[in-house]
Coordinates of C-alpha atoms and ligand atoms in Angstrom, one line a residue:
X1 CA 4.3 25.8 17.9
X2 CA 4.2 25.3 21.7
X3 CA 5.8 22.9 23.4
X4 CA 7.1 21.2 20.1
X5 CA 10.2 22.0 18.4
X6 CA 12.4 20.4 14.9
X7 CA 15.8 20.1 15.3
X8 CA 17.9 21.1 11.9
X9 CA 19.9 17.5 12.4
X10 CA 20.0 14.5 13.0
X11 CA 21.3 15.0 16.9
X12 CA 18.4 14.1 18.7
X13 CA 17.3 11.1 17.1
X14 CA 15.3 8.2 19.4
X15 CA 17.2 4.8 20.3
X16 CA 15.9 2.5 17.9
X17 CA 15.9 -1.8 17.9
X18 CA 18.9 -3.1 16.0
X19 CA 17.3 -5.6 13.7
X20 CA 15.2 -3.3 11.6
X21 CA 16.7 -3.2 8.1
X22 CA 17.7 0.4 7.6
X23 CA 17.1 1.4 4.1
X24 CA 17.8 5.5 4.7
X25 CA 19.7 7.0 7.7
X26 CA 18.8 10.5 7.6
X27 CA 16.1 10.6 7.6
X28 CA 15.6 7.6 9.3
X29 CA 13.8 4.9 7.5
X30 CA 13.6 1.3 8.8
X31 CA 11.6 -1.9 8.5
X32 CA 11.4 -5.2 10.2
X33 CA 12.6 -8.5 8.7
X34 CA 9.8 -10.2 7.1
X35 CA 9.7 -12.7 9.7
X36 CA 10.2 -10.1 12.5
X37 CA 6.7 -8.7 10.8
X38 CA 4.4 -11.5 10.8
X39 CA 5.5 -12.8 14.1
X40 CA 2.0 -11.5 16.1
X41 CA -1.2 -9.9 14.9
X42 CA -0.3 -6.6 16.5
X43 CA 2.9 -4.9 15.7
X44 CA 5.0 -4.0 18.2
X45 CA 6.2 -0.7 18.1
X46 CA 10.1 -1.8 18.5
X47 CA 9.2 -3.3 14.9
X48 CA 7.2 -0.9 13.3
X49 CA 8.2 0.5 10.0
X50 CA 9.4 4.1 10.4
X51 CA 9.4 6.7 7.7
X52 CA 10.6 9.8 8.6
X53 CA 11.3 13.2 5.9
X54 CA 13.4 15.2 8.2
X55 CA 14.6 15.0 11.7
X56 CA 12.4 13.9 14.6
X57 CA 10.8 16.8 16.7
X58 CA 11.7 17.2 20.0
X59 CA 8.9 17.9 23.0
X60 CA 9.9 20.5 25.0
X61 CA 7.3 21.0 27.3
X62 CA 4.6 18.7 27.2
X63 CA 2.4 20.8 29.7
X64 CA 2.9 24.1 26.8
X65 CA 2.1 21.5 23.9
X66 CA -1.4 21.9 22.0
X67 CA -3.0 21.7 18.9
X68 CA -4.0 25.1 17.0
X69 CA -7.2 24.5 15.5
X70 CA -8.3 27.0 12.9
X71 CA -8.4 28.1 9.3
X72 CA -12.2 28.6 8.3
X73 CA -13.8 28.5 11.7
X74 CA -15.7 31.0 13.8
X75 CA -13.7 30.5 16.7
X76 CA -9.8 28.8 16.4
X77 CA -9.6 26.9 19.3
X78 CA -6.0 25.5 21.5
X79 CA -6.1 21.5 21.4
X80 CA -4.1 20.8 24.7
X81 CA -3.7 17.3 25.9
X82 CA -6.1 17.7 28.6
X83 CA -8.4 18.7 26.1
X84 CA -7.8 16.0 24.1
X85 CA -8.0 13.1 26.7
X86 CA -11.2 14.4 28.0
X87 CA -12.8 13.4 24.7
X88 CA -14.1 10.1 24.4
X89 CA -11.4 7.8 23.8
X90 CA -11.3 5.4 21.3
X91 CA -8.9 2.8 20.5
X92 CA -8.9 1.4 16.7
X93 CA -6.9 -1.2 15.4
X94 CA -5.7 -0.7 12.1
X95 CA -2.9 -0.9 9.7
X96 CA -0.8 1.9 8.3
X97 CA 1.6 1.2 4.8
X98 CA 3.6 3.2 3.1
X99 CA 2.7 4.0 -0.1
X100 CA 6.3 3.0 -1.5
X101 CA 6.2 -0.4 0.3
X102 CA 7.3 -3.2 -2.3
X103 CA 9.1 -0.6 -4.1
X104 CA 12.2 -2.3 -4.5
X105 CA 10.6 -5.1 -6.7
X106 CA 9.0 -2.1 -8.8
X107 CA 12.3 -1.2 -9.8
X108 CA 13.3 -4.1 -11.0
X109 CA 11.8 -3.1 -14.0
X110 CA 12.4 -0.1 -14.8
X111 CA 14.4 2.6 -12.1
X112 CA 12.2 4.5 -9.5
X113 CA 12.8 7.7 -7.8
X114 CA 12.2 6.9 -4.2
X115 CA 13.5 5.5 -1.0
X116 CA 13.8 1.4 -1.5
X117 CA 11.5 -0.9 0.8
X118 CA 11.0 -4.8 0.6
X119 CA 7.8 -6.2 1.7
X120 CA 7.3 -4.5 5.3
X121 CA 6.9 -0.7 5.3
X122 CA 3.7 -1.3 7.3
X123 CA 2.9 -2.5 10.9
X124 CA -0.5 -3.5 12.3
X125 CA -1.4 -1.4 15.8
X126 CA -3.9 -0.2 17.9
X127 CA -4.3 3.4 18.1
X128 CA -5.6 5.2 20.9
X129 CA -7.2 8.5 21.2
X130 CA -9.7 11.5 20.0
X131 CA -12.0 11.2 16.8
X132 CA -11.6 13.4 14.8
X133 CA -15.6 14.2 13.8
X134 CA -15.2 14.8 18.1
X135 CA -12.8 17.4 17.6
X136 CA -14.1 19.0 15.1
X137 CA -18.1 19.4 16.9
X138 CA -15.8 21.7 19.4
X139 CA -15.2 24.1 17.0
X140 CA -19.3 24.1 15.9
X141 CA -18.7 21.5 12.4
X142 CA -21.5 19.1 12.9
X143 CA -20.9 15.7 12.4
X144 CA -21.0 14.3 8.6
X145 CA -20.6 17.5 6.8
X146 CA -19.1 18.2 3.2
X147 CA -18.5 21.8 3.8
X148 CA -18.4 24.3 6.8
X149 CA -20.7 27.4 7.2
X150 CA -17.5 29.2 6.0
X151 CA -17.2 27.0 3.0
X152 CA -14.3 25.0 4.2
X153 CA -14.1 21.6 2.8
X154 CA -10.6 19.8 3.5
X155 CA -9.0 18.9 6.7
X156 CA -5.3 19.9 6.5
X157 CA -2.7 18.6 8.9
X158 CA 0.5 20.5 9.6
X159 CA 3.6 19.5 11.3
X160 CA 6.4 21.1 12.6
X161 CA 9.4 19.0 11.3
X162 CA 11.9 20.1 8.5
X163 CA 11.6 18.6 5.3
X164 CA 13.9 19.3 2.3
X165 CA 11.1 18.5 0.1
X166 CA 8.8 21.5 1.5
X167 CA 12.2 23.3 1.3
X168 CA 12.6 23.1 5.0
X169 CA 9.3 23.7 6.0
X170 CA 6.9 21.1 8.0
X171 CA 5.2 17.9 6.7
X172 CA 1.5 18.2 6.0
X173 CA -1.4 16.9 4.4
X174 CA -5.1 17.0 4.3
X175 CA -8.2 14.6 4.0
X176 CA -11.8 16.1 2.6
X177 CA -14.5 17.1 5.4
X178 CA -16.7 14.6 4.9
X179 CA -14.3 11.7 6.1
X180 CA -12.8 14.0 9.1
X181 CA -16.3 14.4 10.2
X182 CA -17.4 10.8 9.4
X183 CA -17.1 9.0 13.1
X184 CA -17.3 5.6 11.1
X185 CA -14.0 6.6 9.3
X186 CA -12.1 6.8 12.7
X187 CA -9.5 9.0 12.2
X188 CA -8.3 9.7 15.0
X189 CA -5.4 12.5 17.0
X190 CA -4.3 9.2 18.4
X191 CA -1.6 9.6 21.7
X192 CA -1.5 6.0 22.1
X193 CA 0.1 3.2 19.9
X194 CA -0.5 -0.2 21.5
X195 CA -1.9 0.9 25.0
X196 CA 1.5 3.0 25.4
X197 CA 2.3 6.6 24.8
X198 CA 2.8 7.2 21.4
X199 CA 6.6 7.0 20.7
X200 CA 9.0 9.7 19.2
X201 CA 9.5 8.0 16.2
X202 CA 5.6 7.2 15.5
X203 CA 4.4 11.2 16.3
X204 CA 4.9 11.9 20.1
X205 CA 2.5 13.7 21.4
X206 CA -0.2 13.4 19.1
X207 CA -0.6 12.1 15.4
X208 CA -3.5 11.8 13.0
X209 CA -4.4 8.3 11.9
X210 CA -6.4 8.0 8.9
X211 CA -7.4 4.3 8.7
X212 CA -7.6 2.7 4.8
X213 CA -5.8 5.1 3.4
X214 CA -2.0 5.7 2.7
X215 CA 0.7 6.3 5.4
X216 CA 1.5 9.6 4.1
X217 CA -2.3 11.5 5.1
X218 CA -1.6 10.0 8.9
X219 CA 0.8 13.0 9.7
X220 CA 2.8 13.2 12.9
X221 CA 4.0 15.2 15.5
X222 CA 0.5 17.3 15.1
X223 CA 1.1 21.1 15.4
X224 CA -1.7 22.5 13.4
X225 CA -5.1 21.1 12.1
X226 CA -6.5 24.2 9.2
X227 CA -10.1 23.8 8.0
X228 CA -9.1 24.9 4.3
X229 CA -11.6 25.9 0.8
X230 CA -9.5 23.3 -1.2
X231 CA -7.3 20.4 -0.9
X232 CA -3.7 20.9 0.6
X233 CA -0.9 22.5 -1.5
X234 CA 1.7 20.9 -0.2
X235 CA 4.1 18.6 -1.6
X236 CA 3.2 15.5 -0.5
X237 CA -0.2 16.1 -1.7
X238 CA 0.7 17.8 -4.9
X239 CA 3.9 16.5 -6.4
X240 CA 4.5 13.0 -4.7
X241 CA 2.2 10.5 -3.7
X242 CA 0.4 10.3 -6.6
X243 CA 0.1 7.0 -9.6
X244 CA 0.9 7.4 -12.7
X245 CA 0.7 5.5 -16.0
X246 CA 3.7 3.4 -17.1
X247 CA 4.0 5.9 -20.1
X248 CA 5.0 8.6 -17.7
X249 CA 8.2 9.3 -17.0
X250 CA 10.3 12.7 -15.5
X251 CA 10.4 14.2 -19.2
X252 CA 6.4 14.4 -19.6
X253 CA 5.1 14.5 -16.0
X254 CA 2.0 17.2 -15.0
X255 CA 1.2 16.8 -11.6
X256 CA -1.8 18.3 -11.7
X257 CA -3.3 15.7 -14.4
X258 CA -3.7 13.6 -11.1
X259 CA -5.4 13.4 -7.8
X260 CA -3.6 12.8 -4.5
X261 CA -3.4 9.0 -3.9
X262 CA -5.8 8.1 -1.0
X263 CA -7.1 4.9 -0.3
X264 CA -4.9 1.7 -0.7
X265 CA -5.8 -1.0 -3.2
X266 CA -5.5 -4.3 -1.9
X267 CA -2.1 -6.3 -1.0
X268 CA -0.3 -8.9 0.5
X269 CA 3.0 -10.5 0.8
X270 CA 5.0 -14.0 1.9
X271 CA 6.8 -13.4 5.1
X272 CA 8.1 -16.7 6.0
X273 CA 11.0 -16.7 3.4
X274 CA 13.1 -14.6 1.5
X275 CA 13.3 -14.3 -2.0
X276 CA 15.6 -16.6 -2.6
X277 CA 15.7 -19.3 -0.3
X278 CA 17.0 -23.1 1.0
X279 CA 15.2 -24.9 2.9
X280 CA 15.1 -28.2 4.4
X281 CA 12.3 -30.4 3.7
X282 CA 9.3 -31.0 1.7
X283 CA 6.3 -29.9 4.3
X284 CA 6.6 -26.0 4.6
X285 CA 4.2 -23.5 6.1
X286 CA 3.8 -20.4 4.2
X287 CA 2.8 -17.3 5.8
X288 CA 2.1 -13.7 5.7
X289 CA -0.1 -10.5 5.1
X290 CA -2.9 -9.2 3.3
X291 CA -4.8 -6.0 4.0
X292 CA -6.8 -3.9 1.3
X293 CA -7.8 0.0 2.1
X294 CA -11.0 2.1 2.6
X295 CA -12.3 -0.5 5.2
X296 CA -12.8 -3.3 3.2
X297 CA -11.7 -6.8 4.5
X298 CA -10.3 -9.4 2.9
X299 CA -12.0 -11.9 1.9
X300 CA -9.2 -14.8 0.6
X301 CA -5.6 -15.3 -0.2
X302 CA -4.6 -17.6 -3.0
X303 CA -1.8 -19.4 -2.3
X304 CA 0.3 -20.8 -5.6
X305 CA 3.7 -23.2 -5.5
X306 CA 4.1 -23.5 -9.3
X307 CA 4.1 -20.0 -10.3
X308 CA 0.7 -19.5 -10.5
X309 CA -0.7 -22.6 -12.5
X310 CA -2.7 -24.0 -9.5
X311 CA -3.8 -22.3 -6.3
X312 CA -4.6 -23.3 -2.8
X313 CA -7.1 -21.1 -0.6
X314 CA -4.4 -20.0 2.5
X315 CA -6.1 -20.0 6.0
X316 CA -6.3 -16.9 8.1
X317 CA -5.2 -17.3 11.4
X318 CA -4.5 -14.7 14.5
X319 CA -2.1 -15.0 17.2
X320 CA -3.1 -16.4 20.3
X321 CA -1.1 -13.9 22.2
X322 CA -3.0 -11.2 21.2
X323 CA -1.2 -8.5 23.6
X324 CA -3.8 -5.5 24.0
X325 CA -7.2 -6.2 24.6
X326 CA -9.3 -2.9 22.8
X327 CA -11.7 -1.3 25.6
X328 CA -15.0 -2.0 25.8
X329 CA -16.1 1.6 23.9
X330 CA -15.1 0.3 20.5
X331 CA -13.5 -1.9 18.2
X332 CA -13.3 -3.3 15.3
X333 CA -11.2 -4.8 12.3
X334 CA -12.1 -3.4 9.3
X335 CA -9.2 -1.5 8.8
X336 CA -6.8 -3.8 9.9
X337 CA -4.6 -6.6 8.1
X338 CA -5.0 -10.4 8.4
X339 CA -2.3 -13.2 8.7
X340 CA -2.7 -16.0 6.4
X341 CA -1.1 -19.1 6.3
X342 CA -0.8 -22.9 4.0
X343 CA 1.0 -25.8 5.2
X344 CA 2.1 -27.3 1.9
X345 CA 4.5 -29.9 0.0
X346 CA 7.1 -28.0 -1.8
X347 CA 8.4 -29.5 -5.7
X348 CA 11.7 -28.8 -6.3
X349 CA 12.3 -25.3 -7.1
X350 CA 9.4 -24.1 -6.5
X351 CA 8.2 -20.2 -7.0
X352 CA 5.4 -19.0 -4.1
X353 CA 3.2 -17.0 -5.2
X354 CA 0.4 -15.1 -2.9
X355 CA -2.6 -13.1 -3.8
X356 CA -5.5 -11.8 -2.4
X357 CA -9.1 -10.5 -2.9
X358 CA -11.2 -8.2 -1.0
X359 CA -14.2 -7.6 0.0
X360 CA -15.1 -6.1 -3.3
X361 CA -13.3 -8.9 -5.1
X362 CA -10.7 -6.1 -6.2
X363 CA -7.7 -8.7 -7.2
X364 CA -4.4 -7.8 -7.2
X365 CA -2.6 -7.4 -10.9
X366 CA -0.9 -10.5 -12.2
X367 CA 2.5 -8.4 -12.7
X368 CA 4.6 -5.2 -12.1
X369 CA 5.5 -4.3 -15.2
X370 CA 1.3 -3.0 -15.7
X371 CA 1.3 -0.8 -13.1
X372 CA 4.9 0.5 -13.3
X373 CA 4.8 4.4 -12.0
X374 CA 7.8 6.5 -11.9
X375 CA 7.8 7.0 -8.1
X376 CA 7.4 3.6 -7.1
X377 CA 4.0 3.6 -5.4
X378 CA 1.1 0.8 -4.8
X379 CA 3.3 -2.2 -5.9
X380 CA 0.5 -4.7 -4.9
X381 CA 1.1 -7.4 -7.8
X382 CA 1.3 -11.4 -7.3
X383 CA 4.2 -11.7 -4.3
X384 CA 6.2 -14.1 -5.6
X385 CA 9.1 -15.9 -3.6
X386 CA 11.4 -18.6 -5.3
X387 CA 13.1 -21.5 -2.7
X388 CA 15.1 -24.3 -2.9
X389 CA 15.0 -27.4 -1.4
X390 CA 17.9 -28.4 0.5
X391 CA 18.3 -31.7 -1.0
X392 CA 17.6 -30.6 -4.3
X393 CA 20.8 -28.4 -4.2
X394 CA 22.7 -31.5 -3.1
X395 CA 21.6 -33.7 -5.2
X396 CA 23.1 -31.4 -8.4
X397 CA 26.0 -31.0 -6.5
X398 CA 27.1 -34.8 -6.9
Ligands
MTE1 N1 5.1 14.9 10.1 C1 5.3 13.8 9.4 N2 4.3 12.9 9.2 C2 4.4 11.9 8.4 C3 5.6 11.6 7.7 C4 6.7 12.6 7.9 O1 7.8 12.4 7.3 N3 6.5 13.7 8.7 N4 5.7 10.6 6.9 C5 4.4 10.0 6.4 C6 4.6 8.7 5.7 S1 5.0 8.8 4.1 C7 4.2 7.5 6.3 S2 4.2 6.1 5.4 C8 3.8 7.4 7.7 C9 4.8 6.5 8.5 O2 4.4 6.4 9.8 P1 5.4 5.6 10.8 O3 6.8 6.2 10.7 O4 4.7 5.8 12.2 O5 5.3 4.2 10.4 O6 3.9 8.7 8.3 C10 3.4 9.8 7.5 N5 3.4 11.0 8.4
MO2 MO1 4.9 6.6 3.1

């Protein structure tokens, strides 16, 4: 691993913005506030969700650093940075969520195994950097291929930071051939996160970012990239990361019954309160996120005050201040959230509720209870948010 080495604590750790809501320590795991998050279109990194297994690798030696490229090629080749930045460059904006985001509403109804996030382990950002169906042409895999002329068919990422999970070994992951070769899937070896070098916390030097799928294939702090026969074997592939049916619980689990989780069904959630909240008058604006994987778009957010007897269409709307203009090589929204908003007169205790349909009309389920899973994952039901009316509070005071 040149260049890039994994401390065995938690001594080396990046400075990080004070207002993100620490849910884990070490490792480090942080979001923003809900309002922190839907404050612009593009996430900036300060608020950025981090999710980290282990401590954060340190760069020794940038000039030394480069990716090994190998597994089931005819020729392994050394993926330095200068290697890497004389590929076409690309900059894609998209957003990455953690599986387990909403998880701490999931159990609510019945205990989860996992770290506990409200409603922003994800951040919207444009990543810059080398595709990946680039890459691979340099080690002779022709764009859009299933399998290699050495019968390789996954992509498998490989890190170098210490996880107790992989029993102190590396973080890693892999996506099939097909996508990694696909240059319309745009995953990238991104360097860049918002027209700035990529930051510790977020995979300095290089990360993979596999757009429309869940945060735990976009590995960071790139060491190795294997071409491999069959999918990865490691944990996070194999024994986590994966949905189960509410009848499955830590007594009867088989792992191998199911497939690694890839693509993320679609989501959204309210931003401009908190679950419970007071507010002041009648005319409120609701706002917040919705974002559904494998590229499609969303196509409407239902916006609810009564619990869901009557809904509203929300609007959409993008910050003005739109920060970082993409270059003029590529880009494109397809993989990236939208902000949504409804100006609206609140009743007296009144219960938000948000949900949203995408491109294919997937919906998203009425409740939790339905797609309860043991390790918390793809909590994408109805976001619902009760508040109070200032006034209402006082009048049942008198
Ligand atoms: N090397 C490495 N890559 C990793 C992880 C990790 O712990 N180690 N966590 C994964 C998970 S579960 C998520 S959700 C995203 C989080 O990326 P972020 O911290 O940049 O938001 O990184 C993924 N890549
Ligand atoms: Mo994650």
């Amino acid at each position: 691993m040149p260049g890039l080495k994994a401390p065995s604590d938690y001594s080396q750790e990046p400075p990080r913005h004070p207002s993100l809501r620490i849910n884990a320590k070490e490792p480090f795991n942080a979001e923003p506030t809900r309002g922190a998050l839907v404050a612009s279109y593009i996430t900036p990194v300060d608020f950025f969700y981090k999710r980290n297994h282990g401590p954060i690798p340190v760069v020794e030696d940038l000039e030394r650093y480069s990716v090994s490229l190998g597994g089931l090629v005819e020729k392994p080749v050394e993926l330095s940075m200068d290697v890497l930045r004389k590929l076409p460059k690309y900059n894609v904006t998209a957003t990455l969520q953690c599986a387990g985001n909403r998880r701490t509403a999931m159990s609510k109804t019945r205990t989860v195994k996992g770290v506990g996030w409200d409603v922003a382990a994800l951040g919207n950002a444009t990543w810059g950097g080398a595709k990946l169906s680039d890459v691979l042409e340099l080690v002779g895999i022709p764009k859009l291929s299933s399998i290699s002329s050495l019968g390789g068919k996954h992509v498998e990422f490989i890190s170098v930071d210490k996880c107790k999970e992989e029993n102190g070994g590396p973080y890693k992951a892999s996506i099939p051939l097909r996508q990694a070769t696909n240059p319309d899937a745009d995953v990238l070896l991104a360097y860049e996160m918002n027209g700035e070098v990529l930051n510790r916390d977020h995979g300095y030097p290089v990360r993979v970012i596999v757009p429309g799928v869940i945060g735990a294939r976009s590995v960071k702090w790139l060491d190795r990239i294997d071409i491999i026969k069959e999918e990865c074997q490691g944990f996070f592939m194999q024994k986590d990361y994966k949905m189960f049916p509410p009848s499955v619980n830590w007594d009867n689990i088989d792992w191998s019954t199911r497939k690694p989780q890839m693509d993320f069904p679609v989501q959204c959630a309210i931003c401009s309160f908190e679950d419970v909240d007071v507010i002041n008058s009648g005319k409120v604006t609701i706002s917040g996120y919705a974002v559904s994987g494998g590229g499609r778009g969303i196509e409407r957010v239902d916006i609810s005050v009564d619990g869901g007897k009557t809904w509203m269409e929300a609007e959409r709307y993008q910050m003005g201040n739109v920060q970082y203009i993409a270059d003029d090589d590529f880009s494109s929204d397809k993989w990236a959230w939208v902000l949504f908003k409804a100006v609206v007169d609140l009743p007296d205790n009144a219960e938000i509720v948000a949900k949203a349909t995408d491109s294919a009309a997937n919906v998203q389920p009425e409740n939790v209870e339905t797609i309860w899973n043991l390790r918390g994952i793809l909590n994408t039901s109805w976001h619902r948010v009760r508040v109070r009316k200032a006034a209402s509070i006082a009048k049942s005071n008198l």
